[in-house]
Coordinates of N, CA and C in Angstrom, one line a residue:
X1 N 3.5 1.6 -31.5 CA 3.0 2.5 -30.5 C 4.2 3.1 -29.8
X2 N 4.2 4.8 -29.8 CA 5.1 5.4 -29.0 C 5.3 5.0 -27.8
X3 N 6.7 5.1 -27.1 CA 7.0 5.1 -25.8 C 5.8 6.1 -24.5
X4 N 5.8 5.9 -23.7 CA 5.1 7.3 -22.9 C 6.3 7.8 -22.3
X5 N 6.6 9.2 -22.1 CA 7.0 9.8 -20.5 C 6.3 9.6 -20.0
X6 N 6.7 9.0 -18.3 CA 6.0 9.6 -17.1 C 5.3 10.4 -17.0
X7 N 4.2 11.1 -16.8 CA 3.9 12.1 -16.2 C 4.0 12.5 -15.2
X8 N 4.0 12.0 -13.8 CA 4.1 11.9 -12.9 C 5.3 12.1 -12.2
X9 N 5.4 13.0 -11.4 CA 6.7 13.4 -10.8 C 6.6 13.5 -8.9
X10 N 7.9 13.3 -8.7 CA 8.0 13.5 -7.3 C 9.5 13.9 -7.2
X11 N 9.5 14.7 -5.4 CA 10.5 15.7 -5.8 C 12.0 14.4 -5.6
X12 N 13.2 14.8 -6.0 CA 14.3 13.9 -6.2 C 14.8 13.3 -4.6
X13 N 15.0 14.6 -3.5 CA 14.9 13.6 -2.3 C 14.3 12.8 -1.8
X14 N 12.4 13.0 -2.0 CA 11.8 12.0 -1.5 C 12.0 10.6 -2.6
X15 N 12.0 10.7 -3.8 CA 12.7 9.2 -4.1 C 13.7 8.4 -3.7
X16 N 15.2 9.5 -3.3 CA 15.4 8.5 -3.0 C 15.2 8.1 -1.8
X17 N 14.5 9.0 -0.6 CA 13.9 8.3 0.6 C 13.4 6.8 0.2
X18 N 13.0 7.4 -0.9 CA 11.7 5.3 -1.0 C 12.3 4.8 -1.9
X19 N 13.6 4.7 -2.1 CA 14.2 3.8 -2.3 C 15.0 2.5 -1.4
X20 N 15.0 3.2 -0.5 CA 15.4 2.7 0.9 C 16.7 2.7 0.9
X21 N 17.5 2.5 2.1 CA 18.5 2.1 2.1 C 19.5 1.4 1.4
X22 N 18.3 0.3 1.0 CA 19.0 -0.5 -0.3 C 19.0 -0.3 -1.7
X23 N 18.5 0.8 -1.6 CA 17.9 1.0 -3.1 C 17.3 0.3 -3.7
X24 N 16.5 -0.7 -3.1 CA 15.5 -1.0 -3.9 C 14.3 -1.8 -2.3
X25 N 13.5 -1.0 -2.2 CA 12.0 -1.6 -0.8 C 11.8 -3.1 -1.7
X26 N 11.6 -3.7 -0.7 CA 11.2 -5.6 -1.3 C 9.6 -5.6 -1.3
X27 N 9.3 -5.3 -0.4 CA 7.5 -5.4 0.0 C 7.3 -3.7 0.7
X28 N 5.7 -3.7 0.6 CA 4.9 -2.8 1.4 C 4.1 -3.2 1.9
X29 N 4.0 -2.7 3.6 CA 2.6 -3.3 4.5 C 1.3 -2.1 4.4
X30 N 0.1 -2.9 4.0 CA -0.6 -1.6 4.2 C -1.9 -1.8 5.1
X31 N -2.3 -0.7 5.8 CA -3.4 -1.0 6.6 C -4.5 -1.2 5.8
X32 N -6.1 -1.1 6.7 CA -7.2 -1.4 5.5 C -7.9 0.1 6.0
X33 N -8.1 0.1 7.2 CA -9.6 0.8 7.6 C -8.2 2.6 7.3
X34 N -8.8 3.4 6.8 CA -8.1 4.3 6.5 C -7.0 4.9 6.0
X35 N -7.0 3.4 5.2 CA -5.9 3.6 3.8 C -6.6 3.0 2.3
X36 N -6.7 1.9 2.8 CA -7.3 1.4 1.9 C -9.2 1.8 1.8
X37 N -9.6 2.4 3.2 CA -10.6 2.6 2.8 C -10.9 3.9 3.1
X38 N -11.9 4.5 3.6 CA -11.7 5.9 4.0 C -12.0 6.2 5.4
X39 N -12.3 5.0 5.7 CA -12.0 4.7 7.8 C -13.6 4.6 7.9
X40 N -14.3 5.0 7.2 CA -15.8 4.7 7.9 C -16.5 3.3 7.6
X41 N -16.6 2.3 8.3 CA -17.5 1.4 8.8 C -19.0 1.4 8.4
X42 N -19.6 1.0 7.6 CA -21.6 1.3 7.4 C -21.7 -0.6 8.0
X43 N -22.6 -0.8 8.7 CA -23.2 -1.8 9.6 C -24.3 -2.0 9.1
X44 N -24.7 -3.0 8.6 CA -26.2 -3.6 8.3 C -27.0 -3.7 9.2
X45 N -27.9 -3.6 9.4 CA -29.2 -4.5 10.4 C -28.8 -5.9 10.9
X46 N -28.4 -6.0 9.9 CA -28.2 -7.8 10.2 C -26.8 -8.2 10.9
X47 N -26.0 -6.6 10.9 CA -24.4 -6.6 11.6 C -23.5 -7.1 10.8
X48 N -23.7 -7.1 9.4 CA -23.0 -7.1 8.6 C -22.4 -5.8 8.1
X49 N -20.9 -6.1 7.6 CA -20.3 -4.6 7.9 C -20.1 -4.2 6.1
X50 N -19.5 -3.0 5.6 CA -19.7 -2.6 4.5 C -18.3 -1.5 4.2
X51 N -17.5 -1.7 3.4 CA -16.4 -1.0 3.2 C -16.4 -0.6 1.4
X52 N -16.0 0.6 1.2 CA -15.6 1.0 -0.2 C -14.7 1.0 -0.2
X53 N -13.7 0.6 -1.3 CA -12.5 0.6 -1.5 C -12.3 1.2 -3.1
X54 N -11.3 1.7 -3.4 CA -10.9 2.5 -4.6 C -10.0 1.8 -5.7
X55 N -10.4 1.7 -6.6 CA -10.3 0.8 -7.7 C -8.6 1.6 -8.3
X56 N -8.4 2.8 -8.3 CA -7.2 3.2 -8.1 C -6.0 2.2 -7.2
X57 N -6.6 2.2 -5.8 CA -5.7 1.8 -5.1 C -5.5 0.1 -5.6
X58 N -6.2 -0.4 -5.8 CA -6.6 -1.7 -6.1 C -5.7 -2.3 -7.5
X59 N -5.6 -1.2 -7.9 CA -5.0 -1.1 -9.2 C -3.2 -1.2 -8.7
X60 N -2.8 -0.2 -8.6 CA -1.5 0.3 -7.5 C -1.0 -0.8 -6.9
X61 N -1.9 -1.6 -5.9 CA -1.3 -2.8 -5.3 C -0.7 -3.9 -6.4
X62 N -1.5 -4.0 -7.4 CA -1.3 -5.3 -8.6 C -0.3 -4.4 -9.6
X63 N 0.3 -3.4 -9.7 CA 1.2 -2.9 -10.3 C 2.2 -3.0 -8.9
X64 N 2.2 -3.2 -8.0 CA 3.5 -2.6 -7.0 C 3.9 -4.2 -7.1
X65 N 3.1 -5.4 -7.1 CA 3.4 -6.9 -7.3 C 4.0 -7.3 -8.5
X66 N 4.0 -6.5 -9.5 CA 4.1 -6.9 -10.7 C 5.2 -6.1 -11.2
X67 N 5.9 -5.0 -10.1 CA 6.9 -4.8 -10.3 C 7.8 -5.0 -9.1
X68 N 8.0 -6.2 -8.6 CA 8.8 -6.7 -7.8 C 8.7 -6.3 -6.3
X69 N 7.4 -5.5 -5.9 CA 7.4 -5.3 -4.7 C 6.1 -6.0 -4.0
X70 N 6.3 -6.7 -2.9 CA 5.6 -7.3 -2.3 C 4.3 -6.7 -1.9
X71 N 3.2 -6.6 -1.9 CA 2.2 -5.9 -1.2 C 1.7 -7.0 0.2
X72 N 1.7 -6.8 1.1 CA 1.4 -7.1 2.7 C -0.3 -6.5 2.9
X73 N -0.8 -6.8 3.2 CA -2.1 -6.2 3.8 C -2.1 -6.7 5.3
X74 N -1.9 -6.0 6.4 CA -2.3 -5.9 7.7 C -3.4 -5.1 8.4
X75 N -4.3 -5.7 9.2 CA -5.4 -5.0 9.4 C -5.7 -5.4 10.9
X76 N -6.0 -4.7 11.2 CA -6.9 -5.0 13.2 C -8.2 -5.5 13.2
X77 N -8.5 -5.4 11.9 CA -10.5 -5.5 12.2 C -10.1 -7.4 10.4
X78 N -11.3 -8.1 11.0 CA -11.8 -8.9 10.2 C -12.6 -9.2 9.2
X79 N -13.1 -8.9 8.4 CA -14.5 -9.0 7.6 C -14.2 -9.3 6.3
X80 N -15.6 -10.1 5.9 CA -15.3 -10.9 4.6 C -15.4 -9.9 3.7
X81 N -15.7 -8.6 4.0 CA -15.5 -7.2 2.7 C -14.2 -7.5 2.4
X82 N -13.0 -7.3 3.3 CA -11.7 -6.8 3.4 C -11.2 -8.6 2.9
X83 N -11.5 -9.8 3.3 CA -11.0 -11.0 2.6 C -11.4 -10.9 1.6
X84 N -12.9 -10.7 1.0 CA -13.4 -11.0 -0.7 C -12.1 -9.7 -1.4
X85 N -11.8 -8.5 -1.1 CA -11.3 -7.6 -1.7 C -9.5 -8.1 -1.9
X86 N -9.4 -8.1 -0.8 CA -7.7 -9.2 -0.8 C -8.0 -10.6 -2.1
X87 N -8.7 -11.5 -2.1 CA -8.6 -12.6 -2.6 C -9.0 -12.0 -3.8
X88 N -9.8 -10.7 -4.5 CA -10.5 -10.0 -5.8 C -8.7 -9.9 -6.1
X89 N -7.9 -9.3 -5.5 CA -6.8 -8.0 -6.2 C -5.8 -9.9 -6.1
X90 N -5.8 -10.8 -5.4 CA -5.1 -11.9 -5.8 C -3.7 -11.8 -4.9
X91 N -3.8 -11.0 -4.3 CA -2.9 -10.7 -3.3 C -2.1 -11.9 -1.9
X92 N -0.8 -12.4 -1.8 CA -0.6 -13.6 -1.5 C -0.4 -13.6 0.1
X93 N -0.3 -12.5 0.8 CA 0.5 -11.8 2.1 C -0.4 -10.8 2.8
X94 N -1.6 -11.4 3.7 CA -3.0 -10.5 4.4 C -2.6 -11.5 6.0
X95 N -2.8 -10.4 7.0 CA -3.0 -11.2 8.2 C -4.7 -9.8 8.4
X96 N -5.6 -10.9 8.9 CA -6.5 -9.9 9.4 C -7.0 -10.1 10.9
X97 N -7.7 -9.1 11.7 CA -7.8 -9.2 13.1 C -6.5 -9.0 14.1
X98 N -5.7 -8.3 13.4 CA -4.7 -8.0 14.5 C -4.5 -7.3 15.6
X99 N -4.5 -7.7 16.6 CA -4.5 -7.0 17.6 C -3.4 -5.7 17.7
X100 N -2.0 -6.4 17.6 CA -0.7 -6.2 17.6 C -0.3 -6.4 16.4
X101 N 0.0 -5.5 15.5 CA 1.0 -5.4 14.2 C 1.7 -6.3 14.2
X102 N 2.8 -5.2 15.0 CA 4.1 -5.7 15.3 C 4.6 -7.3 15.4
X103 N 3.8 -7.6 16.4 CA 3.6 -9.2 16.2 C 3.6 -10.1 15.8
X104 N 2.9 -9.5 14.3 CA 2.2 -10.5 13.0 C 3.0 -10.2 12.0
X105 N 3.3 -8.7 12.1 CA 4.5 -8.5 10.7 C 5.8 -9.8 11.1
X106 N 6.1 -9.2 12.0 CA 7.8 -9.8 12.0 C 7.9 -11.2 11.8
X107 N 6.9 -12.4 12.1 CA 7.2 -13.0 11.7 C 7.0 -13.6 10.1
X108 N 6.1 -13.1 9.6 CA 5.9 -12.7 8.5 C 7.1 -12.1 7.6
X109 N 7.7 -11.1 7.9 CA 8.7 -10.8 7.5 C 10.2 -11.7 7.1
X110 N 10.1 -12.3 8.1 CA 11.3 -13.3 8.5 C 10.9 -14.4 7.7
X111 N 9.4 -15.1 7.4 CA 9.3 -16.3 6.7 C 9.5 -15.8 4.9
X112 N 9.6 -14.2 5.0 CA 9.6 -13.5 3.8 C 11.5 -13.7 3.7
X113 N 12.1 -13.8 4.4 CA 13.6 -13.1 4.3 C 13.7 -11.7 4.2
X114 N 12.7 -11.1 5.3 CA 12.8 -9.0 4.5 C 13.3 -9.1 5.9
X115 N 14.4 -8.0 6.2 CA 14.8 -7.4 6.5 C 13.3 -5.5 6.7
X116 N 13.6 -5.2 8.0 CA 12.6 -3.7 8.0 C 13.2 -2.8 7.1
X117 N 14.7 -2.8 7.5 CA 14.7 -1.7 6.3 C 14.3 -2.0 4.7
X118 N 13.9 -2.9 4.2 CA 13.6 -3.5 2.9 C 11.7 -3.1 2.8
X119 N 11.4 -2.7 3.5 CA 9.8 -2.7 3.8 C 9.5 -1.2 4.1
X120 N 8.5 -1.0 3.1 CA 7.9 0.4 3.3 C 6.2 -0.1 4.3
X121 N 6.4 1.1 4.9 CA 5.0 0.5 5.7 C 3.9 1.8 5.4
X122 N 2.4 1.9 5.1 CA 1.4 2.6 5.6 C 0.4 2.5 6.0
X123 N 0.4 3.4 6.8 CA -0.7 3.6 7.7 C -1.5 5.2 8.2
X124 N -2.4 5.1 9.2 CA -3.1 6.4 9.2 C -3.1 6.1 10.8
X125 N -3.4 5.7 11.7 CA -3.8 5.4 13.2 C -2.8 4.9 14.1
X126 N -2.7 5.1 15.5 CA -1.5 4.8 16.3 C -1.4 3.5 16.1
X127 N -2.0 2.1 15.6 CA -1.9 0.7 15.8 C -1.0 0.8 14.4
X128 N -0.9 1.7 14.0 CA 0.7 1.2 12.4 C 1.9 1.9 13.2
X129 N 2.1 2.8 14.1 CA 3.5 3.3 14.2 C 4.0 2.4 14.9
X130 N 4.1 1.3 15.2 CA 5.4 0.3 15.5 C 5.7 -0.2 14.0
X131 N 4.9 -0.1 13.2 CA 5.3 -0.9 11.8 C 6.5 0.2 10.9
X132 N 5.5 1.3 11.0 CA 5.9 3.0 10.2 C 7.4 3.3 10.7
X133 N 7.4 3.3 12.1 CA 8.6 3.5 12.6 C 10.0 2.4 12.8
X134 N 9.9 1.5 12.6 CA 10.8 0.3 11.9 C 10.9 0.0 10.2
X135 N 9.9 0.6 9.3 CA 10.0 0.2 8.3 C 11.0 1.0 7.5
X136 N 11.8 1.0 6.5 CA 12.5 1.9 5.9 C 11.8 3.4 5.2
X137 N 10.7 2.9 4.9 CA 9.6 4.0 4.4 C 8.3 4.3 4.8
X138 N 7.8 5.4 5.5 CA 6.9 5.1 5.9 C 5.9 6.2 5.5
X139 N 4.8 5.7 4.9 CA 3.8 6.5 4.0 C 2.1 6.9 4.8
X140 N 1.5 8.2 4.9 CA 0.8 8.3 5.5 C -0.5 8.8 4.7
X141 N -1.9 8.6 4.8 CA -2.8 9.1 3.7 C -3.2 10.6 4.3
X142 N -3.4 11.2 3.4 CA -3.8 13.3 3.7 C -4.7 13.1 5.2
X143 N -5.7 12.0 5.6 CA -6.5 12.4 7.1 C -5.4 11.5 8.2
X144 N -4.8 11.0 7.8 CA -3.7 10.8 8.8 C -4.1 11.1 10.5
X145 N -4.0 10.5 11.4 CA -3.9 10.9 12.8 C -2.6 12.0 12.7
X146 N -2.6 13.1 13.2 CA -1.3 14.1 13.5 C 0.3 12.9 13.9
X147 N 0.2 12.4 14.5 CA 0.9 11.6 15.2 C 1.8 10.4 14.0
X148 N 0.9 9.8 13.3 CA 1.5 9.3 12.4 C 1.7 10.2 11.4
X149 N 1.2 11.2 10.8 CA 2.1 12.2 9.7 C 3.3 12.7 10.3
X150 N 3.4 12.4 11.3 CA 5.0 13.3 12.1 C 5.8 12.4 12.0
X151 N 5.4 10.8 12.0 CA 6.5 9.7 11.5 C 6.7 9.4 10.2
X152 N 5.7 10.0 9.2 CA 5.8 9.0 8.2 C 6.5 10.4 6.9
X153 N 7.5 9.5 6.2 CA 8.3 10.3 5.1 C 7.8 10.8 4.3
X154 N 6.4 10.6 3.9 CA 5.6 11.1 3.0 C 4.2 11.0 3.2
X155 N 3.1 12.0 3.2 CA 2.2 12.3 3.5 C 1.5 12.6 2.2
X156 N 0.6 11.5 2.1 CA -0.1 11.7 0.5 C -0.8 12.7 0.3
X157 N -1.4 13.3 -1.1 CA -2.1 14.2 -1.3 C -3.2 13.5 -1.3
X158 N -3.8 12.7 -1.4 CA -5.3 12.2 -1.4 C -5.6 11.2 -0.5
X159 N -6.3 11.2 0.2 CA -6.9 10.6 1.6 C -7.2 9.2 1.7
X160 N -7.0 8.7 2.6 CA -7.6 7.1 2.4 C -8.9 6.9 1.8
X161 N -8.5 5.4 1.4 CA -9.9 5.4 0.2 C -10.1 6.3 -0.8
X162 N -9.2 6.6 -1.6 CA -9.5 8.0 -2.4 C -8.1 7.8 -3.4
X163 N -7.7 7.0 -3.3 CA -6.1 7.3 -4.3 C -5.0 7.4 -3.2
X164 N -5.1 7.2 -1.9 CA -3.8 7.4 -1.1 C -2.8 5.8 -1.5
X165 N -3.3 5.1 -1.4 CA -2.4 3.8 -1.6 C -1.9 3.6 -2.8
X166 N -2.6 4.1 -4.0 CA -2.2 4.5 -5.3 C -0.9 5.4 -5.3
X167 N -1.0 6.5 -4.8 CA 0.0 7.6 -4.6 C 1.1 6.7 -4.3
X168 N 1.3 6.5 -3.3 CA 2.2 5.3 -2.1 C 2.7 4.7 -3.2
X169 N 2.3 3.5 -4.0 CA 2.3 2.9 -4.8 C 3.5 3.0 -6.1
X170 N 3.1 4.5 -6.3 CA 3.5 4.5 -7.8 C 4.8 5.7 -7.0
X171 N 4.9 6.3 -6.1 CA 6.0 6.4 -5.3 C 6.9 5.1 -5.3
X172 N 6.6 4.4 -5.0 CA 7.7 3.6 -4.6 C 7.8 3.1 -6.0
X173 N 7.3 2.7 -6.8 CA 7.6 2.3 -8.0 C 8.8 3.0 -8.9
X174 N 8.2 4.6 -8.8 CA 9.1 5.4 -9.9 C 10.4 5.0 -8.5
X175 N 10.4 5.1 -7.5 CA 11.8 5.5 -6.7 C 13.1 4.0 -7.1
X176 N 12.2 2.7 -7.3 CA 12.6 1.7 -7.8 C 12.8 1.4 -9.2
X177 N 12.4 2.5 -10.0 CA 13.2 2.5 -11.3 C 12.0 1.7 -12.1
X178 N 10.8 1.1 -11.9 CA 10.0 0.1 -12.6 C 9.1 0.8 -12.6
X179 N 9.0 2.0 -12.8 CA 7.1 2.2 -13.4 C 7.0 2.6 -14.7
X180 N 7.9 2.9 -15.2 CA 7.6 3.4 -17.0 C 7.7 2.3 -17.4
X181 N 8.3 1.3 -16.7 CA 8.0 0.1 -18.0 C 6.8 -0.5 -17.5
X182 N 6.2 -0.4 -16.5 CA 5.1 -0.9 -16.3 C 3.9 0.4 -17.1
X183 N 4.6 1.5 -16.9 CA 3.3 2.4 -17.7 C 3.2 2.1 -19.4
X184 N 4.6 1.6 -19.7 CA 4.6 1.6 -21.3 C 4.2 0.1 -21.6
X185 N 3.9 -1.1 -20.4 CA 3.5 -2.2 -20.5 C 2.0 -2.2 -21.0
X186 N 1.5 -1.2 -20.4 CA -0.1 -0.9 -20.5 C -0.7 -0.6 -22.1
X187 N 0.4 0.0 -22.4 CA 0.2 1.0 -23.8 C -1.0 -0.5 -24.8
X188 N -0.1 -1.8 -24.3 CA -0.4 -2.6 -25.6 C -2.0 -4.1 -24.7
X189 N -1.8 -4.3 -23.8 CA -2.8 -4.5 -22.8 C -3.3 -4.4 -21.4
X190 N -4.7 -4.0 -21.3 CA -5.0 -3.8 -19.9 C -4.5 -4.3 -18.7
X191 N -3.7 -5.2 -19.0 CA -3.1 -5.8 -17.6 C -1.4 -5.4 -17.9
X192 N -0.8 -5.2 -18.8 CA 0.2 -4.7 -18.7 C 0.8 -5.7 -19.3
X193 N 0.8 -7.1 -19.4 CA 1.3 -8.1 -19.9 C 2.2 -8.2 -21.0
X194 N 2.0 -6.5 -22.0 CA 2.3 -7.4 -23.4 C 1.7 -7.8 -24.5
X195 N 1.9 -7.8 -25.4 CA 1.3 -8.5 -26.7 C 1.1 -9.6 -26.8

């Protein structure tokens, strides 16, 4: 089986923006409600709550793991949508219910050994710019609050819940030098593994 090119390009400064400092980001934190989802909430009768999530982005997170970058999930709100979906993608690093980010990353961080500049962060709402604005990279989805696209280094083309965290994703991948081999990993099985 041939090699692939990339298809996929981004322009040469913002790579190496996401490469970080160090040239190479260790982990990424990412929000839920309008990154990972598309920010709207559906409520049952019974007050049971209801989130879609995008099988793109889902995807992106287990390729950003599998090429050496941590995925983080941080979230303000609780629900077993957003646990079953964390524990689906196998993901090792979720705080949920946070009041205060900031709070819950850093020590998190520290039990990590990351350093912020080593950490790309995204988000869409004022409860991530203490994370966005300490993190070395900071990524925002296309509906973004005004306020966080004016912090964040890159401003996706596709909206939360829709391919934004995928974008994010494979950003930081190609800026780290590991996505062709993860794209040419695919060539021979669905999980990338290999023969």
């Amino acid at each position: 089986m041939q090699a692939l090119n990339p298809a996929l390009r981004f322009p040469a400064e913002l790579l190496i923006k996401a490469q970080g400092p160090g040239l190479a980001l260790k982990a990424a934190i990412f929000d839920v409600d309008g990154v990972l989802t598309d920010g709207r909430i559906y409520i049952g009768e019974q007050g049971e709550s209801f989130k879609a999530f995008s099988t793109l982005d889902g995807h992106g997170l287990k390729l950003l793991d599998q090429g050496g970058i941590t995925p983080i999930i941080i979230t303000g709100r609780d629900s077993p949508a957003v646990r079953r979906r964390v524990a689906d993608l196998g993901l090792q690093h979720a705080v949920y219910g946070a009041k205060d980010k900031l709070a819950v990353a850093q020590p998190l961080l520290d039990q990590l050994g990351l350093a912020w500049h080593e950490v790309a962060a995204m988000g869409d709402d004022w409860p991530d710019l203490p994370l966005m604005t300490r993190a070395g990279f900071a990524c925002a989805p296309a509906q973004a609050h005004a306020e966080v696209k004016a912090v964040a280094h890159h401003v996706t083309s596709a909206p939360g819940g829709h391919g934004a965290a995928r974008e994010c994703c494979d950003l930081l991948l190609i800026a780290a030098g590991r996505y062709a081999e993860l794209l040419n990993g695919h060539l021979d099985t669905l999980d990338g593994s290999g023969r």
